[in-house]
C-alpha positions as protocol buffer text, in pm:
chain_id: "A"
residue {
  index: 1
  type: UNK
  ca { x: -1338 y: 1468 z: 280 }
}
residue {
  index: 2
  type: UNK
  ca { x: -1043 y: 1229 z: 265 }
}
residue {
  index: 3
  type: UNK
  ca { x: -1074 y: 1000 z: -32 }
}
residue {
  index: 4
  type: UNK
  ca { x: -849 y: 725 z: -168 }
}
residue {
  index: 5
  type: UNK
  ca { x: -918 y: 548 z: -495 }
}
residue {
  index: 6
  type: UNK
  ca { x: -720 y: 244 z: -610 }
}
residue {
  index: 7
  type: UNK
  ca { x: -687 y: 128 z: -966 }
}
residue {
  index: 8
  type: UNK
  ca { x: -466 y: -96 z: -1177 }
}
residue {
  index: 9
  type: UNK
  ca { x: -561 y: -441 z: -1056 }
}
residue {
  index: 10
  type: UNK
  ca { x: -635 y: -725 z: -1289 }
}
residue {
  index: 11
  type: UNK
  ca { x: -541 y: -1072 z: -1403 }
}
residue {
  index: 12
  type: UNK
  ca { x: -180 y: -1151 z: -1482 }
}
residue {
  index: 13
  type: UNK
  ca { x: 26 y: -1463 z: -1535 }
}
residue {
  index: 14
  type: UNK
  ca { x: 290 y: -1567 z: -1286 }
}
residue {
  index: 15
  type: UNK
  ca { x: 608 y: -1376 z: -1357 }
}
residue {
  index: 16
  type: UNK
  ca { x: 423 y: -1080 z: -1497 }
}
residue {
  index: 17
  type: UNK
  ca { x: 386 y: -725 z: -1370 }
}
residue {
  index: 18
  type: UNK
  ca { x: 117 y: -480 z: -1266 }
}
residue {
  index: 19
  type: UNK
  ca { x: 121 y: -124 z: -1139 }
}
residue {
  index: 20
  type: UNK
  ca { x: -137 y: -18 z: -885 }
}
residue {
  index: 21
  type: UNK
  ca { x: -230 y: 346 z: -834 }
}
residue {
  index: 22
  type: UNK
  ca { x: -375 y: 522 z: -532 }
}
residue {
  index: 23
  type: UNK
  ca { x: -519 y: 864 z: -604 }
}
residue {
  index: 24
  type: UNK
  ca { x: -564 y: 1077 z: -293 }
}
residue {
  index: 25
  type: UNK
  ca { x: -774 y: 1385 z: -233 }
}
residue {
  index: 26
  type: UNK
  ca { x: -911 y: 1586 z: 56 }
}
residue {
  index: 27
  type: UNK
  ca { x: -594 y: 1616 z: 263 }
}
residue {
  index: 28
  type: UNK
  ca { x: -241 y: 1748 z: 252 }
}
residue {
  index: 29
  type: UNK
  ca { x: -48 y: 1471 z: 83 }
}
residue {
  index: 30
  type: UNK
  ca { x: 284 y: 1548 z: 251 }
}
residue {
  index: 31
  type: UNK
  ca { x: 132 y: 1511 z: 598 }
}
residue {
  index: 32
  type: UNK
  ca { x: 44 y: 1144 z: 553 }
}
residue {
  index: 33
  type: UNK
  ca { x: 199 y: 803 z: 522 }
}
residue {
  index: 34
  type: UNK
  ca { x: 41 y: 608 z: 238 }
}
residue {
  index: 35
  type: UNK
  ca { x: 40 y: 231 z: 267 }
}
residue {
  index: 36
  type: UNK
  ca { x: -70 y: -72 z: 73 }
}
residue {
  index: 37
  type: UNK
  ca { x: -235 y: -368 z: 244 }
}
residue {
  index: 38
  type: UNK
  ca { x: -364 y: -689 z: 96 }
}
residue {
  index: 39
  type: UNK
  ca { x: -632 y: -931 z: 204 }
}
residue {
  index: 40
  type: UNK
  ca { x: -699 y: -1289 z: 98 }
}
residue {
  index: 41
  type: UNK
  ca { x: -996 y: -1485 z: 234 }
}
residue {
  index: 42
  type: UNK
  ca { x: -884 y: -1700 z: 524 }
}
residue {
  index: 43
  type: UNK
  ca { x: -573 y: -1492 z: 591 }
}
residue {
  index: 44
  type: UNK
  ca { x: -515 y: -1187 z: 805 }
}
residue {
  index: 45
  type: UNK
  ca { x: -466 y: -853 z: 639 }
}
residue {
  index: 46
  type: UNK
  ca { x: -102 y: -801 z: 551 }
}
residue {
  index: 47
  type: UNK
  ca { x: 82 y: -472 z: 534 }
}
residue {
  index: 48
  type: UNK
  ca { x: 272 y: -478 z: 206 }
}
residue {
  index: 49
  type: UNK
  ca { x: 447 y: -144 z: 176 }
}
residue {
  index: 50
  type: UNK
  ca { x: 434 y: 220 z: 273 }
}
residue {
  index: 51
  type: UNK
  ca { x: 589 y: 548 z: 173 }
}
residue {
  index: 52
  type: UNK
  ca { x: 625 y: 868 z: 373 }
}
residue {
  index: 53
  type: UNK
  ca { x: 585 y: 1142 z: 118 }
}
residue {
  index: 54
  type: UNK
  ca { x: 758 y: 1401 z: 337 }
}
residue {
  index: 55
  type: UNK
  ca { x: 1099 y: 1233 z: 321 }
}
residue {
  index: 56
  type: UNK
  ca { x: 1052 y: 944 z: 80 }
}
residue {
  index: 57
  type: UNK
  ca { x: 1119 y: 673 z: 336 }
}
residue {
  index: 58
  type: UNK
  ca { x: 974 y: 335 z: 244 }
}
residue {
  index: 59
  type: UNK
  ca { x: 899 y: -4 z: 392 }
}
residue {
  index: 60
  type: UNK
  ca { x: 843 y: -345 z: 233 }
}
residue {
  index: 61
  type: UNK
  ca { x: 721 y: -668 z: 379 }
}
residue {
  index: 62
  type: UNK
  ca { x: 971 y: -951 z: 349 }
}
residue {
  index: 63
  type: UNK
  ca { x: 735 y: -1135 z: 117 }
}
residue {
  index: 64
  type: UNK
  ca { x: 762 y: -865 z: -151 }
}
residue {
  index: 65
  type: UNK
  ca { x: 1112 y: -724 z: -106 }
}
residue {
  index: 66
  type: UNK
  ca { x: 1300 y: -711 z: -432 }
}
residue {
  index: 67
  type: UNK
  ca { x: 982 y: -752 z: -637 }
}
residue {
  index: 68
  type: UNK
  ca { x: 759 y: -457 z: -544 }
}
residue {
  index: 69
  type: UNK
  ca { x: 846 y: -89 z: -558 }
}
residue {
  index: 70
  type: UNK
  ca { x: 644 y: 192 z: -403 }
}
residue {
  index: 71
  type: UNK
  ca { x: 670 y: 546 z: -530 }
}
residue {
  index: 72
  type: UNK
  ca { x: 482 y: 874 z: -517 }
}
residue {
  index: 73
  type: UNK
  ca { x: 404 y: 1158 z: -751 }
}
residue {
  index: 74
  type: UNK
  ca { x: 336 y: 1440 z: -510 }
}
residue {
  index: 75
  type: UNK
  ca { x: 222 y: 1678 z: -782 }
}
residue {
  index: 76
  type: UNK
  ca { x: -56 y: 1433 z: -869 }
}
residue {
  index: 77
  type: UNK
  ca { x: -128 y: 1323 z: -509 }
}
residue {
  index: 78
  type: UNK
  ca { x: -80 y: 967 z: -627 }
}
residue {
  index: 79
  type: UNK
  ca { x: 109 y: 668 z: -488 }
}
residue {
  index: 80
  type: UNK
  ca { x: 206 y: 373 z: -704 }
}
residue {
  index: 81
  type: UNK
  ca { x: 291 y: 14 z: -628 }
}
residue {
  index: 82
  type: UNK
  ca { x: 485 y: -150 z: -907 }
}
residue {
  index: 83
  type: UNK
  ca { x: 466 y: -527 z: -874 }
}
residue {
  index: 84
  type: UNK
  ca { x: 714 y: -738 z: -1068 }
}
residue {
  index: 85
  type: UNK
  ca { x: 775 y: -1112 z: -1078 }
}
residue {
  index: 86
  type: UNK
  ca { x: 425 y: -1177 z: -951 }
}
residue {
  index: 87
  type: UNK
  ca { x: 346 y: -1508 z: -787 }
}
residue {
  index: 88
  type: UNK
  ca { x: 13 y: -1683 z: -734 }
}
residue {
  index: 89
  type: UNK
  ca { x: 45 y: -1615 z: -362 }
}
residue {
  index: 90
  type: UNK
  ca { x: 31 y: -1243 z: -439 }
}
residue {
  index: 91
  type: UNK
  ca { x: -334 y: -1288 z: -535 }
}
residue {
  index: 92
  type: UNK
  ca { x: -541 y: -1065 z: -306 }
}
residue {
  index: 93
  type: UNK
  ca { x: -750 y: -754 z: -282 }
}
residue {
  index: 94
  type: UNK
  ca { x: -508 y: -466 z: -243 }
}
residue {
  index: 95
  type: UNK
  ca { x: -608 y: -163 z: -37 }
}
residue {
  index: 96
  type: UNK
  ca { x: -457 y: 180 z: -22 }
}
residue {
  index: 97
  type: UNK
  ca { x: -465 y: 348 z: 319 }
}
residue {
  index: 98
  type: UNK
  ca { x: -351 y: 676 z: 474 }
}
residue {
  index: 99
  type: UNK
  ca { x: -217 y: 748 z: 822 }
}
residue {
  index: 100
  type: UNK
  ca { x: -130 y: 1089 z: 966 }
}
residue {
  index: 101
  type: UNK
  ca { x: 247 y: 1107 z: 944 }
}
residue {
  index: 102
  type: UNK
  ca { x: 322 y: 1223 z: 1298 }
}
residue {
  index: 103
  type: UNK
  ca { x: 77 y: 977 z: 1452 }
}
residue {
  index: 104
  type: UNK
  ca { x: 217 y: 691 z: 1246 }
}
residue {
  index: 105
  type: UNK
  ca { x: 577 y: 740 z: 1349 }
}
residue {
  index: 106
  type: UNK
  ca { x: 486 y: 818 z: 1709 }
}
residue {
  index: 107
  type: UNK
  ca { x: 307 y: 484 z: 1741 }
}
residue {
  index: 108
  type: UNK
  ca { x: 513 y: 264 z: 1509 }
}
residue {
  index: 109
  type: UNK
  ca { x: 755 y: 136 z: 1772 }
}
residue {
  index: 110
  type: UNK
  ca { x: 480 y: 41 z: 2014 }
}
residue {
  index: 111
  type: UNK
  ca { x: 240 y: -104 z: 1758 }
}
residue {
  index: 112
  type: UNK
  ca { x: 477 y: -255 z: 1507 }
}
residue {
  index: 113
  type: UNK
  ca { x: 502 y: -176 z: 1138 }
}
residue {
  index: 114
  type: UNK
  ca { x: 191 y: -138 z: 926 }
}
residue {
  index: 115
  type: UNK
  ca { x: -82 y: -199 z: 1176 }
}
residue {
  index: 116
  type: UNK
  ca { x: -424 y: -137 z: 1028 }
}
residue {
  index: 117
  type: UNK
  ca { x: -523 y: 60 z: 1337 }
}
residue {
  index: 118
  type: UNK
  ca { x: -276 y: 332 z: 1239 }
}
residue {
  index: 119
  type: UNK
  ca { x: -452 y: 399 z: 910 }
}
residue {
  index: 120
  type: UNK
  ca { x: -775 y: 591 z: 938 }
}
residue {
  index: 121
  type: UNK
  ca { x: -865 y: 628 z: 571 }
}
residue {
  index: 122
  type: UNK
  ca { x: -903 y: 344 z: 323 }
}
residue {
  index: 123
  type: UNK
  ca { x: -975 y: 296 z: -42 }
}
residue {
  index: 124
  type: UNK
  ca { x: -1224 y: 51 z: -184 }
}
residue {
  index: 125
  type: UNK
  ca { x: -968 y: -209 z: -289 }
}
residue {
  index: 126
  type: UNK
  ca { x: -858 y: -346 z: -623 }
}
residue {
  index: 127
  type: UNK
  ca { x: -837 y: -715 z: -710 }
}
residue {
  index: 128
  type: UNK
  ca { x: -507 y: -865 z: -820 }
}
residue {
  index: 129
  type: UNK
  ca { x: -518 y: -1221 z: -949 }
}
residue {
  index: 130
  type: UNK
  ca { x: -202 y: -1406 z: -1050 }
}
residue {
  index: 131
  type: UNK
  ca { x: -254 y: -1726 z: -1244 }
}
residue {
  index: 132
  type: UNK
  ca { x: -16 y: -2018 z: -1220 }
}
């Protein structure tokens, strides 16, 4: 069974840092794209970042470029999202999600980057709150 478990959320002051972790099990890590989404009440789900473990390619939303860094530890089947210079507008529930690699890249041009429909497996979410 595919399982994704997020951890690392919490409360931090503006300007601070957090590192989120996504521990994966039940599938071949290298065959998937692992992404981070975030959701705030009243706003649509936003694709934040992804990494393709097979070649290390990454993507960042404009809103987090230069502040967030995604990385993977393939030996541990874990993906990390290091978040620096956090802002109150980063407050959200952050979700880890997995998409089959070949399916993701075959559909990316038609669907656009980081569409939730591309990701079939999701974690439970972890709350990040940034105080002003």
